mmCIF file of C-alpha atoms in Angstrom:
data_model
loop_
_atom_site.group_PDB
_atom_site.id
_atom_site.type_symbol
_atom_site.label_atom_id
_atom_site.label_comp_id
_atom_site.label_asym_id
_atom_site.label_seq_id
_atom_site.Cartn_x
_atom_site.Cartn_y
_atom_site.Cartn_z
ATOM 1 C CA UNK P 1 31.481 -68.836 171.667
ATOM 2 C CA UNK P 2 29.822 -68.092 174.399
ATOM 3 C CA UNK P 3 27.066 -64.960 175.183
ATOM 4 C CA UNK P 4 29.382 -62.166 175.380
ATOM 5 C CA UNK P 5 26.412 -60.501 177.084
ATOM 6 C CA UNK P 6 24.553 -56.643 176.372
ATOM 7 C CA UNK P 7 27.350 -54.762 173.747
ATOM 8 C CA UNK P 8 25.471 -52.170 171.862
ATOM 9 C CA UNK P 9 27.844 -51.294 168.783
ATOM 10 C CA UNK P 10 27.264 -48.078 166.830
ATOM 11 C CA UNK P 11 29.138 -46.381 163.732
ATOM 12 C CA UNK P 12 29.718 -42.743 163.768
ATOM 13 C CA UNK P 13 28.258 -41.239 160.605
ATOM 14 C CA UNK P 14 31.967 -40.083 159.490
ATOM 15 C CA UNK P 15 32.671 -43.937 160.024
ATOM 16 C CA UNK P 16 29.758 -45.021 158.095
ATOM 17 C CA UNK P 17 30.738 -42.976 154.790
ATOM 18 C CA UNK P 18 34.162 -44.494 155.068
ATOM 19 C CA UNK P 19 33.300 -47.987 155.817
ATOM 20 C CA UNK P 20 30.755 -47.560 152.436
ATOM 21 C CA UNK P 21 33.578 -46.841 150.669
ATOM 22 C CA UNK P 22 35.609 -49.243 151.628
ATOM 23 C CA UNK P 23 32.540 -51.587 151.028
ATOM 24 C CA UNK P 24 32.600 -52.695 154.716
ATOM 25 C CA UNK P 25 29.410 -54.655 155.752
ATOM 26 C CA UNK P 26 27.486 -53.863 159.002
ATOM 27 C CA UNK P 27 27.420 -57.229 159.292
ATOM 28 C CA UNK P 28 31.260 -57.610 159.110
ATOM 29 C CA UNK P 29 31.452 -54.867 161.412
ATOM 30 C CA UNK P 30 29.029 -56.917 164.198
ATOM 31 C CA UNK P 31 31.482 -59.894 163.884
ATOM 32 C CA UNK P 32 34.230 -58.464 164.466
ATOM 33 C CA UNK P 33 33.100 -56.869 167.498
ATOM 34 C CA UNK P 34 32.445 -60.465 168.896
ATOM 35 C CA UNK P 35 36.075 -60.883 168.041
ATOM 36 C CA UNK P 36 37.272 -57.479 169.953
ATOM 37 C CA UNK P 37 35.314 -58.824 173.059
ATOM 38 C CA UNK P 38 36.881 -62.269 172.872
ATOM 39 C CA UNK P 39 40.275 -60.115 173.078
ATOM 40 C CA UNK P 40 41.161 -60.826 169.045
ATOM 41 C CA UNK P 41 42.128 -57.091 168.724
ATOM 42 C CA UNK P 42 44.613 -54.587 169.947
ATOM 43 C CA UNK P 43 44.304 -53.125 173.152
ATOM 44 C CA UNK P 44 45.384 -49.335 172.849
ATOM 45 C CA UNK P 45 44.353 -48.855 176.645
ATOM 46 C CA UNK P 46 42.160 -45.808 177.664
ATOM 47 C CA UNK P 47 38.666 -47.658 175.937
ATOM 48 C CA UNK P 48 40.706 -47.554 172.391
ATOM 49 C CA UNK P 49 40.777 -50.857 170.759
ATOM 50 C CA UNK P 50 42.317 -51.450 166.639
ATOM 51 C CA UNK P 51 40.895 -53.964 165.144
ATOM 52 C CA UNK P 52 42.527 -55.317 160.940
ATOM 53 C CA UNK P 53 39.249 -55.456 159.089
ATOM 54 C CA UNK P 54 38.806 -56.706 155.029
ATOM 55 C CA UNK P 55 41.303 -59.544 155.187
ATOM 56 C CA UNK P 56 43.929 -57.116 156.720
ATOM 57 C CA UNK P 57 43.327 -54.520 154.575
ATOM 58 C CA UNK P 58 42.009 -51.789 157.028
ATOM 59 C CA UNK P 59 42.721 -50.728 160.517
ATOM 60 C CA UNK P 60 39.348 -49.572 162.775
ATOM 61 C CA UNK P 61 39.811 -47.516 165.904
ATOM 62 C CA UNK P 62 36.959 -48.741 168.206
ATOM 63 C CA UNK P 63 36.180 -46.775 171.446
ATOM 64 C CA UNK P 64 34.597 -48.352 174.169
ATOM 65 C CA UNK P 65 32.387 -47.315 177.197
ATOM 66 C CA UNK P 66 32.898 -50.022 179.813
ATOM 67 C CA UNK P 67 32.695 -52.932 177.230
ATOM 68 C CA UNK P 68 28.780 -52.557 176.978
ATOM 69 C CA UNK P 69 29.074 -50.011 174.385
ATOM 70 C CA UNK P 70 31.215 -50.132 171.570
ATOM 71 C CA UNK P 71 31.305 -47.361 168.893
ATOM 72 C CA UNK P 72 33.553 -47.663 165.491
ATOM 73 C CA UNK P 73 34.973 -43.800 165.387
ATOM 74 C CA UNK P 74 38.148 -44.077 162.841
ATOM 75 C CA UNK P 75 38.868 -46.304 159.726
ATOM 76 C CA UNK P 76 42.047 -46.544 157.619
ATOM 77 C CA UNK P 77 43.287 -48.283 155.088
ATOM 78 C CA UNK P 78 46.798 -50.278 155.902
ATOM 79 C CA UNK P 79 48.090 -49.197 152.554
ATOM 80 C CA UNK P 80 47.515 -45.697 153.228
ATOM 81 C CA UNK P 81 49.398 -45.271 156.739
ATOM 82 C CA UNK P 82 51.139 -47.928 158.864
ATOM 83 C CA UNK P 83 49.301 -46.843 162.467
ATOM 84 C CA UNK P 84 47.951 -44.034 163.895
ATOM 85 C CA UNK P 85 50.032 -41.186 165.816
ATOM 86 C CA UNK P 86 50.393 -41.286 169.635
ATOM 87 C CA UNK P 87 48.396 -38.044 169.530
ATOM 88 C CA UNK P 88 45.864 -38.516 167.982
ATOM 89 C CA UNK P 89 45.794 -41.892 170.209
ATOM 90 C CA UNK P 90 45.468 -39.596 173.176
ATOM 91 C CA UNK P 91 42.508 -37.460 171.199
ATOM 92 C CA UNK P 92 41.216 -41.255 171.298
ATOM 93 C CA UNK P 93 41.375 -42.236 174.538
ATOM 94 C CA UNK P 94 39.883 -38.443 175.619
ATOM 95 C CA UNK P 95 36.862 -39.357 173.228
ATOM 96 C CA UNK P 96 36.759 -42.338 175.182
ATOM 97 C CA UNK P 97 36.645 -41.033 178.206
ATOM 98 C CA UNK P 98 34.199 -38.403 177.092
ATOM 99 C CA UNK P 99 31.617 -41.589 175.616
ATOM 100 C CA UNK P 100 32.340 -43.021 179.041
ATOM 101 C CA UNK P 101 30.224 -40.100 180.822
ATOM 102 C CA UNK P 102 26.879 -40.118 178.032
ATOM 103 C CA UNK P 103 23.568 -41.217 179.768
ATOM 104 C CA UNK P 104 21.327 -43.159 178.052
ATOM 105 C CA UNK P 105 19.410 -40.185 176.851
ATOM 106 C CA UNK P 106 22.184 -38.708 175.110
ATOM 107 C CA UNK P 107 23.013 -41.838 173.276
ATOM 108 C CA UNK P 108 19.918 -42.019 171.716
ATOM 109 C CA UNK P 109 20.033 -38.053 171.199
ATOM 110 C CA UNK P 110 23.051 -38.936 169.046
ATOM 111 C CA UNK P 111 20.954 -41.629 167.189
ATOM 112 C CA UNK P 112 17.931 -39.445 166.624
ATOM 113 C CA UNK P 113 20.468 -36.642 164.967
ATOM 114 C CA UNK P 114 22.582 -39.041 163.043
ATOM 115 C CA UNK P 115 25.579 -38.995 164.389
ATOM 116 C CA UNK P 116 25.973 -42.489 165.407
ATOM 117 C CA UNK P 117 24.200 -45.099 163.763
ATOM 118 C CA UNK P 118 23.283 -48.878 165.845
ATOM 119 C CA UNK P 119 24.288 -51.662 164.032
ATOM 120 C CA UNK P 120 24.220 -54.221 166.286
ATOM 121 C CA UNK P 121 22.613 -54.664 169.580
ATOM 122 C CA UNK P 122 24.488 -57.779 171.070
ATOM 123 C CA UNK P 123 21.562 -59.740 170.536
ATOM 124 C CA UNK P 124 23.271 -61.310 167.356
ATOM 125 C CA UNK P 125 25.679 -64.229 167.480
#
């Protein structure tokens, strides 16, 4: 595949607990970013992207800030509920917008207070 160029990819810290549970690897999570940007995922519009995770078994919301930033926010299992609901979709796609608008300084604000955490810093193939 080819460089998909700079994508910074960060968990929220409600993410990370669930994708623990769900024993969800960083590393999975990195690869199937690559996947996402090579347009292997569904396109919710509005910077909201689900992407099947674990063989199928979960469903990731992904929000993204102009595809150089991608942050996993929401993670279900498929047995649990079929999709999620067109409102919260919109809450989704305001969250979006809202990581659309951080500077770099508040990015790393949110690292330094643990509510996001990097996992991969599209340096990894």
């Amino acid at each position: 595949m080819a460089n998909p160029g700079f994508a910074r990819t960060f968990k929220t810290a409600w993410f990370a607990r669930a994708a623990r549970k769900a024993h969800i690897t960083d590393e999975q999570l990195c690869s199937a970013i690559l996947q996402v940007m090579a347009g292997q995922a569904d396109d919710l519009g509005g910077g909201v992207y689900k992407k099947r995770l674990r063989k199928n078994q979960y469903r990731s919301i992904i929000l993204s800030r102009a595809r150089q930033l991608w942050i996993y926010e929401y993670l279900f299992a498929k047995q649990d509920r079929a999709n999620i609901e067109d409102d919260e979709l919109d809450e989704f796609r305001k969250l979006a917008r809202v990581y659309a608008g951080l500077s770099t300084y508040q990015v790393n604000q949110l690292l330094r207070e643990g509510d996001w955490v990097e996992i991969c810093d599209g340096n990894q193939a």
